C-alpha atoms as a printed R data frame, in Angstrom:
   type eleno elety resid chain resno       x       y      z
1  ATOM     1    CA   UNK     A     1 -58.231 -41.197 15.435
2  ATOM     2    CA   UNK     A     2 -59.386 -38.452 17.765
3  ATOM     3    CA   UNK     A     3 -62.983 -38.792 18.978
4  ATOM     4    CA   UNK     A     4 -65.101 -35.798 19.967
5  ATOM     5    CA   UNK     A     5 -68.276 -36.277 21.986
6  ATOM     6    CA   UNK     A     6 -71.087 -34.217 20.434
7  ATOM     7    CA   UNK     A     7 -73.579 -33.362 23.212
8  ATOM     8    CA   UNK     A     8 -76.437 -34.440 20.901
9  ATOM     9    CA   UNK     A     9 -74.996 -37.234 18.709
10 ATOM    10    CA   UNK     A    10 -72.421 -38.858 20.984
11 ATOM    11    CA   UNK     A    11 -68.814 -39.752 20.126
12 ATOM    12    CA   UNK     A    12 -67.801 -39.135 16.496
13 ATOM    13    CA   UNK     A    13 -64.583 -38.864 14.482
14 ATOM    14    CA   UNK     A    14 -62.763 -35.520 14.591
15 ATOM    15    CA   UNK     A    15 -63.168 -35.228 10.806
16 ATOM    16    CA   UNK     A    16 -66.915 -34.530 11.319
17 ATOM    17    CA   UNK     A    17 -66.204 -31.317 13.262
18 ATOM    18    CA   UNK     A    18 -64.989 -27.786 12.559
19 ATOM    19    CA   UNK     A    19 -63.087 -25.737 15.116
20 ATOM    20    CA   UNK     A    20 -64.690 -22.374 15.894
21 ATOM    21    CA   UNK     A    21 -62.123 -20.694 18.104
22 ATOM    22    CA   UNK     A    22 -62.023 -19.702 21.734
23 ATOM    23    CA   UNK     A    23 -65.338 -19.934 23.611
24 ATOM    24    CA   UNK     A    24 -67.016 -17.352 25.841
25 ATOM    25    CA   UNK     A    25 -65.813 -14.212 24.047
26 ATOM    26    CA   UNK     A    26 -68.372 -11.468 24.595
27 ATOM    27    CA   UNK     A    27 -68.946  -8.988 21.776
28 ATOM    28    CA   UNK     A    28 -68.547  -5.378 22.950
29 ATOM    29    CA   UNK     A    29 -71.940  -3.755 23.529
30 ATOM    30    CA   UNK     A    30 -71.085  -0.492 21.763
31 ATOM    31    CA   UNK     A    31 -68.622  -1.659 19.122
32 ATOM    32    CA   UNK     A    32 -68.972   1.552 17.085
33 ATOM    33    CA   UNK     A    33 -67.575   3.505 20.058
34 ATOM    34    CA   UNK     A    34 -64.392   1.409 20.299
35 ATOM    35    CA   UNK     A    35 -61.038   2.634 19.115
36 ATOM    36    CA   UNK     A    36 -59.411   0.773 16.245
37 ATOM    37    CA   UNK     A    37 -56.958  -0.757 18.724
38 ATOM    38    CA   UNK     A    38 -59.734  -1.995 21.038
39 ATOM    39    CA   UNK     A    39 -61.718  -3.402 18.092
40 ATOM    40    CA   UNK     A    40 -58.587  -5.157 16.814
41 ATOM    41    CA   UNK     A    41 -58.020  -6.663 20.260
42 ATOM    42    CA   UNK     A    42 -61.583  -8.009 20.284
43 ATOM    43    CA   UNK     A    43 -61.238  -9.513 16.813
44 ATOM    44    CA   UNK     A    44 -57.754 -10.975 16.952
45 ATOM    45    CA   UNK     A    45 -56.324 -11.263 20.464
46 ATOM    46    CA   UNK     A    46 -56.895 -14.654 22.110
47 ATOM    47    CA   UNK     A    47 -55.484 -16.322 25.199
48 ATOM    48    CA   UNK     A    48 -53.682 -19.229 23.442
49 ATOM    49    CA   UNK     A    49 -53.650 -21.157 26.705
50 ATOM    50    CA   UNK     A    50 -51.233 -23.994 27.339
51 ATOM    51    CA   UNK     A    51 -53.355 -26.521 29.201
52 ATOM    52    CA   UNK     A    52 -57.140 -26.634 29.639
53 ATOM    53    CA   UNK     A    53 -58.885 -24.255 27.243
54 ATOM    54    CA   UNK     A    54 -62.552 -23.563 26.356
55 ATOM    55    CA   UNK     A    55 -63.351 -23.804 22.639
56 ATOM    56    CA   UNK     A    56 -66.315 -23.666 20.248
57 ATOM    57    CA   UNK     A    57 -66.909 -26.574 17.871
58 ATOM    58    CA   UNK     A    58 -69.425 -27.216 15.093
59 ATOM    59    CA   UNK     A    59 -70.624 -30.739 14.300
60 ATOM    60    CA   UNK     A    60 -70.414 -29.918 10.580
61 ATOM    61    CA   UNK     A    61 -71.025 -33.432  9.215
62 ATOM    62    CA   UNK     A    62 -73.641 -34.366 11.776
63 ATOM    63    CA   UNK     A    63 -76.343 -32.389 13.562
64 ATOM    64    CA   UNK     A    64 -74.769 -29.027 12.495
65 ATOM    65    CA   UNK     A    65 -75.056 -27.662 16.031
66 ATOM    66    CA   UNK     A    66 -72.488 -25.565 17.861
67 ATOM    67    CA   UNK     A    67 -71.207 -26.625 21.282
68 ATOM    68    CA   UNK     A    68 -68.422 -25.754 23.699
69 ATOM    69    CA   UNK     A    69 -65.611 -28.015 24.767
70 ATOM    70    CA   UNK     A    70 -62.905 -27.970 27.368
71 ATOM    71    CA   UNK     A    71 -59.736 -29.406 25.861
72 ATOM    72    CA   UNK     A    72 -56.174 -29.774 27.070
73 ATOM    73    CA   UNK     A    73 -54.014 -28.113 24.406
74 ATOM    74    CA   UNK     A    74 -50.944 -30.082 25.507
75 ATOM    75    CA   UNK     A    75 -52.413 -33.602 25.286
76 ATOM    76    CA   UNK     A    76 -55.325 -32.838 22.874
77 ATOM    77    CA   UNK     A    77 -57.632 -34.654 25.318
78 ATOM    78    CA   UNK     A    78 -61.223 -33.413 25.399
79 ATOM    79    CA   UNK     A    79 -62.239 -33.108 29.049
80 ATOM    80    CA   UNK     A    80 -65.917 -32.360 28.444
81 ATOM    81    CA   UNK     A    81 -68.353 -30.986 25.901
82 ATOM    82    CA   UNK     A    82 -71.561 -29.061 26.589
83 ATOM    83    CA   UNK     A    83 -74.210 -27.042 24.732
84 ATOM    84    CA   UNK     A    84 -73.510 -23.348 24.135
85 ATOM    85    CA   UNK     A    85 -75.115 -21.377 26.950
86 ATOM    86    CA   UNK     A    86 -74.883 -24.197 29.483
87 ATOM    87    CA   UNK     A    87 -72.038 -22.239 31.062
88 ATOM    88    CA   UNK     A    88 -70.462 -25.193 32.787
89 ATOM    89    CA   UNK     A    89 -73.689 -26.202 34.548
90 ATOM    90    CA   UNK     A    90 -74.625 -29.784 35.350
91 ATOM    91    CA   UNK     A    91 -75.677 -30.704 31.797
92 ATOM    92    CA   UNK     A    92 -72.177 -31.534 30.619
93 ATOM    93    CA   UNK     A    93 -71.028 -34.646 28.820
94 ATOM    94    CA   UNK     A    94 -67.762 -36.458 29.210
95 ATOM    95    CA   UNK     A    95 -65.547 -36.546 26.135
96 ATOM    96    CA   UNK     A    96 -62.859 -38.866 24.907
């Protein structure tokens, strides 16, 4: 069973979490001024990285808080998890 380390609750089973997509995607400031193509790119185009990737996760069956994770998409190994907004600063937590 895959374990994910919630920054607030500690290691828990993957079944307690919901995947929220790629992390660190900034919403366009003036979205109403975007072309349909540019808006579509914002909504649907993602990196789909092979290797280490930043993701958003929700601890749905626990504290119900969102956090970011760095995960290797080849091995499924979670490298670290950290609160949204921490931006890779020193308050990270190792993950298994």
